[in-house]
XYZ file of C-alpha atoms in Angstrom:
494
model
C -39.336 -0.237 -15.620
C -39.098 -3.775 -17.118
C -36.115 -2.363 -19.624
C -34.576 -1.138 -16.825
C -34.774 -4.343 -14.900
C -33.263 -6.122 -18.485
C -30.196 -3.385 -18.905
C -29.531 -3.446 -15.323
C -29.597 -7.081 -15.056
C -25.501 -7.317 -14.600
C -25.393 -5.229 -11.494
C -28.493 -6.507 -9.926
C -26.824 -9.884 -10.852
C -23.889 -9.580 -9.333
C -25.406 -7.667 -5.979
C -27.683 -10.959 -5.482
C -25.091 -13.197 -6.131
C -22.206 -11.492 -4.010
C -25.179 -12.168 -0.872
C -25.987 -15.435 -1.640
C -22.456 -16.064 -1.797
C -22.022 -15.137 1.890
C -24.937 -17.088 2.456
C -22.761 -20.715 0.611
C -20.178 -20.132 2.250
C -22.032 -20.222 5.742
C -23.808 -23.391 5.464
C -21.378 -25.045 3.228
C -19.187 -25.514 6.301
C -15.233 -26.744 5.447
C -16.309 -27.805 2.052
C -14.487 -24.852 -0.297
C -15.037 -26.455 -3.406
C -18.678 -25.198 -3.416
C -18.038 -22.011 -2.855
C -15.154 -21.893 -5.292
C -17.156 -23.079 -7.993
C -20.357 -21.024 -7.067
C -17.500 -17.634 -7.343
C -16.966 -18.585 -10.976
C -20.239 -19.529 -12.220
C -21.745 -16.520 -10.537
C -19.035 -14.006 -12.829
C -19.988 -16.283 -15.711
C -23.819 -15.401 -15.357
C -22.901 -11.601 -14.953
C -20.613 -11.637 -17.893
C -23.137 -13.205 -19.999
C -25.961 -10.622 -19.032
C -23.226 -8.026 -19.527
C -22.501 -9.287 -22.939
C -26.379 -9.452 -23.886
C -26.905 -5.512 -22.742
C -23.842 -4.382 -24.395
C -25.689 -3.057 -27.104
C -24.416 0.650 -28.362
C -27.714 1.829 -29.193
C -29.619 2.186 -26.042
C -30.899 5.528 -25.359
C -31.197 6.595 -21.955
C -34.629 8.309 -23.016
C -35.172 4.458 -23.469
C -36.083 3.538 -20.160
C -39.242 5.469 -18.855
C -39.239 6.417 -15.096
C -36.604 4.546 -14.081
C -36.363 3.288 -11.058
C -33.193 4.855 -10.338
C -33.980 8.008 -11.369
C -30.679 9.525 -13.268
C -28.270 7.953 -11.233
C -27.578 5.040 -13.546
C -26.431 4.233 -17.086
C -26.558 0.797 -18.754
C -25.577 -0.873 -21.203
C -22.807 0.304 -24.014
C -19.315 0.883 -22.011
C -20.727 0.403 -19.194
C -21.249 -3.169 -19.926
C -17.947 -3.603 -21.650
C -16.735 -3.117 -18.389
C -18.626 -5.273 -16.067
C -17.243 -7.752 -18.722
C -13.608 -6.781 -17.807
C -13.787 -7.002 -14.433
C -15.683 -10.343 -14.602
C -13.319 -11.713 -16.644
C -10.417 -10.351 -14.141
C -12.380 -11.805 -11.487
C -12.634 -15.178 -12.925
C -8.965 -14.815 -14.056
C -7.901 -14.332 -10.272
C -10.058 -17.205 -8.630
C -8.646 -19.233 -10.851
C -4.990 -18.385 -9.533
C -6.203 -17.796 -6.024
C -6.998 -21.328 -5.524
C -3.042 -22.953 -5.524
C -1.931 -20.132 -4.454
C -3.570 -19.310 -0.864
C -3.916 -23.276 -0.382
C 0.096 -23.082 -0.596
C 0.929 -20.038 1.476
C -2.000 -19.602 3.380
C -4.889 -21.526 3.340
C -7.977 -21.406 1.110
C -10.487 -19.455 3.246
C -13.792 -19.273 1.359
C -13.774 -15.487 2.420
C -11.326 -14.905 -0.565
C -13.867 -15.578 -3.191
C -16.571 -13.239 -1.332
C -14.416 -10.692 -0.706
C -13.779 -10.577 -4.786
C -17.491 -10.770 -5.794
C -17.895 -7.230 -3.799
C -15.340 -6.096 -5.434
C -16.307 -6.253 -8.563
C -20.082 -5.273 -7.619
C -18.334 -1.683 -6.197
C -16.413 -1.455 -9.917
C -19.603 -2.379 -11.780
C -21.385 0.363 -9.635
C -18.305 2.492 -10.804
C -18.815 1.820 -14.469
C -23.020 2.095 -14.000
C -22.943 5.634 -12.676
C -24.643 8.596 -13.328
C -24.107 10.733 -10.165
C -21.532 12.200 -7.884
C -23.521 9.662 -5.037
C -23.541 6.510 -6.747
C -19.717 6.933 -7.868
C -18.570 7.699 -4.206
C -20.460 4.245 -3.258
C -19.354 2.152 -5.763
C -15.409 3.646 -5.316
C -15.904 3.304 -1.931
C -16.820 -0.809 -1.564
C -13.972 -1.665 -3.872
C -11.233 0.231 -2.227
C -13.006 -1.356 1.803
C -12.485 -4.771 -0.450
C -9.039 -3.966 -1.503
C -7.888 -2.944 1.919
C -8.977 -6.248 2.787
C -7.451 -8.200 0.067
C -4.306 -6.712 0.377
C -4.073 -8.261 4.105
C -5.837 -11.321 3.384
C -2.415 -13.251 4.657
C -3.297 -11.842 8.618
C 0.157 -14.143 9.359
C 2.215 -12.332 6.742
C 4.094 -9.001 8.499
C 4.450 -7.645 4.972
C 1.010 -8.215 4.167
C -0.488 -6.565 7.136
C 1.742 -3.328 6.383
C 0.578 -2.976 3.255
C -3.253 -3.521 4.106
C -2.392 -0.777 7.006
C -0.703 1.699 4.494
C -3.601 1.161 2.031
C -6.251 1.853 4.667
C -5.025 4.907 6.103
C -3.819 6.598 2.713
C -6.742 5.436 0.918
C -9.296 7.205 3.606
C -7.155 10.610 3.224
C -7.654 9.617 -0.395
C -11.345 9.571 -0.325
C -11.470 12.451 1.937
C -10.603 14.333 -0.978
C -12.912 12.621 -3.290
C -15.649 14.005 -1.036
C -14.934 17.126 -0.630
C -14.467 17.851 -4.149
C -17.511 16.512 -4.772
C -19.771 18.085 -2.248
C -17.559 21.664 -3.627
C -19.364 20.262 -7.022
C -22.546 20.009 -5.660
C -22.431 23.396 -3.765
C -21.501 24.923 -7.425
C -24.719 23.966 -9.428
C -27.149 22.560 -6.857
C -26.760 18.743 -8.640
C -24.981 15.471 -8.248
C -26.091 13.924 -11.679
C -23.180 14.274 -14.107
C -25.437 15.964 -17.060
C -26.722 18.045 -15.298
C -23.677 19.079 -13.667
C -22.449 19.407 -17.157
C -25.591 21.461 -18.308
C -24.908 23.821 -15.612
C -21.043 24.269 -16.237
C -21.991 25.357 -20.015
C -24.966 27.284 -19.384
C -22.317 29.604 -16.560
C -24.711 29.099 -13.892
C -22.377 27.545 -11.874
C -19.673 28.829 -9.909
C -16.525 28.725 -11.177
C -13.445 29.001 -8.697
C -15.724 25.987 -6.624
C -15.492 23.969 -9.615
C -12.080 24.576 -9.969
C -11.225 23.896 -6.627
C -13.574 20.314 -6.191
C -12.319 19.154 -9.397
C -8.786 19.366 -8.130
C -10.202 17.509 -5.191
C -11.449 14.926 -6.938
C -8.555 14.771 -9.091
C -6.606 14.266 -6.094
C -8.342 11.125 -5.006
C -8.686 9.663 -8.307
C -5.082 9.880 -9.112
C -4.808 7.938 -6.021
C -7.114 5.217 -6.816
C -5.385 4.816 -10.119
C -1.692 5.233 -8.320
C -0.956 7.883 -10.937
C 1.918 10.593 -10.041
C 2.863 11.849 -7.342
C 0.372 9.878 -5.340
C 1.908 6.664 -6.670
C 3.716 6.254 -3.645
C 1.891 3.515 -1.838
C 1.131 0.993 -4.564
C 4.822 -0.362 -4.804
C 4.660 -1.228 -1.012
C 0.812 -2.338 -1.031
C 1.526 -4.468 -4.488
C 4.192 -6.105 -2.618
C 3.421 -6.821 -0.006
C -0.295 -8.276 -0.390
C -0.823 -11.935 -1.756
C 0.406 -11.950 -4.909
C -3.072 -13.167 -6.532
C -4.618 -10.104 -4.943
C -1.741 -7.752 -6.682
C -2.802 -9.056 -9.786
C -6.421 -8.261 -9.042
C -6.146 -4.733 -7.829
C -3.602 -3.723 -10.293
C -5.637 -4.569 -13.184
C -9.486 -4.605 -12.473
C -8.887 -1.795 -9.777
C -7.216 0.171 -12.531
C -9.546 0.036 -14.753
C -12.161 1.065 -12.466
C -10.257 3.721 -11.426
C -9.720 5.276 -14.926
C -13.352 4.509 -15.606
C -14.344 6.637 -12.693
C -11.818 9.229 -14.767
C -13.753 9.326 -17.777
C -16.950 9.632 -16.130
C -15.979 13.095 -14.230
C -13.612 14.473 -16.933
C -16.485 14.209 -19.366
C -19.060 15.907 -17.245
C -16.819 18.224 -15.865
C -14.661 19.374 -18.478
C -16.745 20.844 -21.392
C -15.384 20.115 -24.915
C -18.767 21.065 -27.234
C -17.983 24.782 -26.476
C -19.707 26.984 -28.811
C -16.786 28.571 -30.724
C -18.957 31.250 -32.805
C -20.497 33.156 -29.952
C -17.851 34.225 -27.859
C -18.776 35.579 -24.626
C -17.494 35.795 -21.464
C -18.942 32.314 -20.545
C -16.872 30.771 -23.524
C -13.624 32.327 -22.907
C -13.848 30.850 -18.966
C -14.600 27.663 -20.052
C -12.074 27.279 -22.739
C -9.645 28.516 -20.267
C -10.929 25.848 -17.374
C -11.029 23.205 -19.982
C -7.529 23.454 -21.614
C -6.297 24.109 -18.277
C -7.171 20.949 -16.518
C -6.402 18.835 -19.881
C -2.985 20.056 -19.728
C -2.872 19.760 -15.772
C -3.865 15.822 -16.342
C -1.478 15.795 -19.307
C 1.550 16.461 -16.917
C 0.285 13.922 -14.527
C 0.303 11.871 -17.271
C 3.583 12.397 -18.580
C 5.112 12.411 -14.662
C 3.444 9.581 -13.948
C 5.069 7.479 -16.987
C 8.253 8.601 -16.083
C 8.417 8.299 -12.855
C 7.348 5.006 -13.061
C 9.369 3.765 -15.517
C 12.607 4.998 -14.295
C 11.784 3.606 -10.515
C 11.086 0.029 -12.016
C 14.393 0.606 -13.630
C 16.226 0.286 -10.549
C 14.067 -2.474 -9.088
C 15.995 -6.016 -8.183
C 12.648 -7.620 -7.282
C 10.488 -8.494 -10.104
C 6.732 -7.969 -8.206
C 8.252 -4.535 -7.019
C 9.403 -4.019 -10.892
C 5.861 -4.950 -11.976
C 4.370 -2.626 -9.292
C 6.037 0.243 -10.646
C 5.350 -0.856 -13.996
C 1.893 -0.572 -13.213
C 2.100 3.170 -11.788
C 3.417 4.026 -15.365
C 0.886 2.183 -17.465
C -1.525 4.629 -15.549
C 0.245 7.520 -16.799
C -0.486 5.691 -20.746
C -4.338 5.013 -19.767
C -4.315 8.925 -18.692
C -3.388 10.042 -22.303
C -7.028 8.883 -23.680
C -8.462 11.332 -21.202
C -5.997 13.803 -22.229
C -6.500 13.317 -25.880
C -10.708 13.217 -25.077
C -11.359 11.877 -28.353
C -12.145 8.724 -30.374
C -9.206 7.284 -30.075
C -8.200 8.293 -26.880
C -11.552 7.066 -25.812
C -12.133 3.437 -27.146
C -7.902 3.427 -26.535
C -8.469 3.421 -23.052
C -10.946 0.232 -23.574
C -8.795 -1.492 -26.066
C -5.513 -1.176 -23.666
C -7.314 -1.473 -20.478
C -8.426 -5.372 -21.883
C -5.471 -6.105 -23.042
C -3.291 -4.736 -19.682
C -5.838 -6.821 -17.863
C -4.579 -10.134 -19.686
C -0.225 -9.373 -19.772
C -0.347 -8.158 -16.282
C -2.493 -10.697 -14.815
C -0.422 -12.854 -16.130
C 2.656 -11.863 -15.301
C 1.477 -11.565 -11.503
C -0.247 -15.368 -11.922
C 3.787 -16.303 -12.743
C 5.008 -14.507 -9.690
C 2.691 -16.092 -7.705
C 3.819 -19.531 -9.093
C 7.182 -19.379 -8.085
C 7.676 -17.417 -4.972
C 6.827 -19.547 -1.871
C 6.835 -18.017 1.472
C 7.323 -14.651 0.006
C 10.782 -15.226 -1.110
C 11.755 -16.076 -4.989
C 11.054 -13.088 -6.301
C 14.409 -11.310 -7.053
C 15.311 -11.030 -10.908
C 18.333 -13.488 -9.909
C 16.033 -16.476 -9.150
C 14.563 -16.121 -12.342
C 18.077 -16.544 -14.138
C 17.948 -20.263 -16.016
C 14.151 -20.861 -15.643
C 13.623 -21.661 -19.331
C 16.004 -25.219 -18.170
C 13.579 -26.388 -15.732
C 10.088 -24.682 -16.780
C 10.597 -23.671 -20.784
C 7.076 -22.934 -20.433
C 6.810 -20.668 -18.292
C 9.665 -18.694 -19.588
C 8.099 -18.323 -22.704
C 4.776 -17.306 -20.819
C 6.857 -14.674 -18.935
C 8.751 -13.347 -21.915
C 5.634 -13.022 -24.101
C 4.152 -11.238 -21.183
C 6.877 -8.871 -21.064
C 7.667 -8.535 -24.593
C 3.724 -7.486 -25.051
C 3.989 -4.921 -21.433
C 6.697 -3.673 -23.488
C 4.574 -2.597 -26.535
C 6.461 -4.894 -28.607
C 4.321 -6.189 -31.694
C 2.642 -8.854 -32.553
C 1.574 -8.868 -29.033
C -2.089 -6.950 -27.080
C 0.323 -4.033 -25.878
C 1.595 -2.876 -28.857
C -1.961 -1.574 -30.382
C -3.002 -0.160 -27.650
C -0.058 1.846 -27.011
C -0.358 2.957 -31.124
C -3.989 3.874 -30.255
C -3.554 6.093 -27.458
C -0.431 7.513 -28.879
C -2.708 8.475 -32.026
C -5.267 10.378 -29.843
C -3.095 12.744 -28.028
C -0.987 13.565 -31.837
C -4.819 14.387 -32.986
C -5.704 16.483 -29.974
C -1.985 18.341 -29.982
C -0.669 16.893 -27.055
C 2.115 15.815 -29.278
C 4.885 16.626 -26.854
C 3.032 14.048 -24.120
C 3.390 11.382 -27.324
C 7.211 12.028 -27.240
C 7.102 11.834 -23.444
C 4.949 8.078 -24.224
C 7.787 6.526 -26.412
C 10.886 7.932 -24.387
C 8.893 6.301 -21.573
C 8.027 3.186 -23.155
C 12.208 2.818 -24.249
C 13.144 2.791 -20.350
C 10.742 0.255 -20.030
C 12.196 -1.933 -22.590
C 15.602 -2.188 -20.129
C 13.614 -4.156 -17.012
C 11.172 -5.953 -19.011
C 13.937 -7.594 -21.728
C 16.573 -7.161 -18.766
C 14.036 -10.128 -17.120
C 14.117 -12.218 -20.250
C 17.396 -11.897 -20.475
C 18.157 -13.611 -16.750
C 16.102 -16.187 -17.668
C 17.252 -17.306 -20.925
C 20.748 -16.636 -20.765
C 21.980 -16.491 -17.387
C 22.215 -19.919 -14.942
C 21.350 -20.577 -11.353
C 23.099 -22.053 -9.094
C 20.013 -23.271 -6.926
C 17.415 -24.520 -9.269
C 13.992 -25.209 -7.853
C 10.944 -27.066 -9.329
C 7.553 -25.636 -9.765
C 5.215 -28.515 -8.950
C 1.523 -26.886 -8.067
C 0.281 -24.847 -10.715
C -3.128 -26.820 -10.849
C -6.012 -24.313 -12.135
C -3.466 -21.626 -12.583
C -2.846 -23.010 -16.186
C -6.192 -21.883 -16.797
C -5.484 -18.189 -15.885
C -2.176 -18.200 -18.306
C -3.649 -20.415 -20.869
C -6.426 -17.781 -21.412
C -3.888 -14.865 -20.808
C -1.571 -15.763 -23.758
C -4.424 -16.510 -26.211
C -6.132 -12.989 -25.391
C -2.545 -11.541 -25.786
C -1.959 -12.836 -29.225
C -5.797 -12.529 -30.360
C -5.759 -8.843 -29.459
C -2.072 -8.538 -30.851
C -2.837 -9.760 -34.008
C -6.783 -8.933 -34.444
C -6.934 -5.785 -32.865
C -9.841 -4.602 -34.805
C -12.486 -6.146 -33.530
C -12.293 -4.516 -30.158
C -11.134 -1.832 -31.438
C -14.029 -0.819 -33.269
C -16.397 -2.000 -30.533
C -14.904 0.445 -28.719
C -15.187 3.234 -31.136
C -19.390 2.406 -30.840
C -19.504 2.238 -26.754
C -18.614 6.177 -26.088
């Protein structure tokens, strides 16, 4: 029990904190700095206990009784991720503030709202069961629906939160009937065991078929992968642009976590080869069959993506769609399901975090009122802010995959696993992809550097903003340039 208090430390952490939280902001009355401040030290103090149980070598056998029965894992990538969504949480605060003071008004609600949502992805990364993965998908995406509508004054934003809401439920209405269809099959909700029974053929088939295409359903809408992509272009623009840059990043993460967490207890890979049975031969045939169902998800959704952000004159919608096809690249280390594909996800799921929060943080800087946002207002900005045209283009230049920048390794990494697992045509798919891309993310450095406008404006309240693209750009270079590190982190955490 007291090693299971220790490992689960982060999420017990950061469920205190996200109700004491509610509790500042009640008796701190109109004073926001408090509860501003409290937001950031609390991530802090979860990232740090992350950090401390990150340890690759726990053994689940570790922890005697536990408390939560089998319903939890801790430490290894499970911490790694409570990490990244910390640090995306802290990232976003940090943006928020200038931001909502500017276009809406700093409500300390903001700063509550994004403490739950990372406790729902940290539940995401922790679990162990078909129960405690519902939960934790469930309190981000109620979080998210509010995020997206934080701006209650904003017509745009309220659309989007609207769209998101009723989608999203249809969405998760999915999720839970796959999942009850996978606990109907083998009489289980905990993901070994679930596993255990798929291998031994105990469990029925054609219902695991069926409530893994369920839940493949819902999680390719939680991740906005193809073709039920469709409302994260509309939701990413029109929620706050702070809160775009949260859910695109943190909630993407999540959302592929969640991935790797049912493909590898649903889809068997340690088939035993030498004694063929009937057994064998079905589960060979379910489990090359749903890589190479994911595999054309993945492949659509990069496309698809890609070629729709082509088109785009608004950057925020460009970057939305961007996003939609950087899930299709995450979706190729579950295709792949092996080392590389594996600690590729991690690796490119950090560094995304860091180029696209960015990029959003930039947005966010120079629209006002929802307008300056089209690629033409960006044309001349390296004669009034050099900076942050050389923010933008290193930003873009690293979505891209363009070395020496966090984007380019990851994209190697993840191109690697699916050559080595024989999804080589998906690869091919990857770098035509990635070449479309290059035409709206250089297209945007291109307005800014060498075209003029004939309405200049001045950027004049970035205040703790710097601190979100100061650390942005540092991570984007570190991991551009010293990409082992994390890389073989990685390789130890799954």
């Amino acid at each position: 029990m007291t090693n299971e208090v220790v490992y689960g430390m982060p999420l017990l952490l950061i469920m205190a904190l996200s109700v004491v939280m509610l509790l500042v902001d009640a008796f701190t009355g109109k004073n926001k700095i408090i509860a501003y401040y409290f937001s950031i030290f609390s991530l802090l103090v979860v990232a740090a206990s992350a950090a401390l149980t990150i340890s690759p070598d726990v053994d689940p056998g570790f922890i005697e009784t536990p408390m939560s029965g089998t319903s939890m894992v801790f430490g290894g990538y499970a911490a790694f991720f409570d990490i990244i969504f910390c640090v995306a949480g802290i990232l976003t605060i940090f943006a928020s503030r200038p931001y909502l003071k500017r276009e809406y008004g700093e409500y300390k609600e903001y700063y509550s709202l994004i403490l739950f949502a990372i406790t729902g992805m940290m539940l995401i990364s922790h679990s162990n069961s078909l129960l405690m993965l519902f939960i934790g998908i469930e309190l981000m995406s109620i979080v998210f629906y509010v995020l997206s509508g934080f701006i209650r004054t904003r017509v745009t934003a309220v659309e989007s939160a609207l769209k998101y809401f009723l989608l999203g439920s249809f969405a998760s209405g999915f999720l839970l009937y796959g999942m009850a269809l996978l606990y109907g099959a083998t009489g289980t909700i905990v993901f070994p065991e679930i596993l255990k029974s798929i291998l031994s053929g105990s469990a029925d088939m054609t219902f695991i078929r069926v409530g893994f295409a369920l839940i493949l359903i819902g999680l390719a809408f939680k991740a906005a992968a193809f073709p039920f992509h469709q409302w994260a272009p509309d939701v990413y623009h029109g929620a706050p642009t702070v809160s775009t840059a949260f859910m695109s990043t943190a909630g993407k993460a999540a959302a592929l976590i969640a991935f790797i967490i049912v493909a590898k207890a649903i889809i068997p890979t340690d088939i035993a080869v030498s004694n063929i049975t009937d057994v064998t031969i079905k589960l060979a045939d379910f489990t090359d069959t749903s890589r190479m169902i994911i595999a054309i998800i993945a492949a659509l959704t990069m496309l698809i993506g890609n070629i729709s952000a082509v088109v785009q004159k608004n950057v925020k919608r460009m970057l939305a769609y961007s996003s939609v096809a950087h899930a299709g690249y995450l979706m190729m280390g579950i295709v792949a399901n092996n080392e590389n594909g594996w600690s590729g996800i991690m690796f490119y799921a950090t560094a995304y975090m860091f180029m696209q929060i960015g990029s959003f943080v930039i947005v966010g800087v120079i629209e006002r009122n929802n307008e300056r946002m089209n690629f033409e207002d960006y044309s001349g900005l390296r004669k009034n802010h050099p900076w942050l045209a050389a923010l933008m283009a290193i930003f873009m230049f690293s979505l891209a995959g363009i070395p020496p920048f966090a984007g380019f390794p990851g994209k190697y990494m993840l191109f690697v696993g699916a050559v080595e697992s024989g999804f080589t045509w998906l690869t091919i798919v990857a770098v035509v992809s990635t070449i479309i891309s290059m035409y709206f993310y250089i297209g945007l450095v291109l307005n800014m550097y060498f075209k003029d406008n004939d309405n200049p404006f001045v950027v004049t309240d970035i205040s703790s903003a710097r601190i979100t693209l100061a650390i942005s750009v540092i991570f984007v270079f570190l991991l551009g340039i010293l990409p082992n590190s994390l890389i073989e982190l990685a390789k130890q955490l799954f």
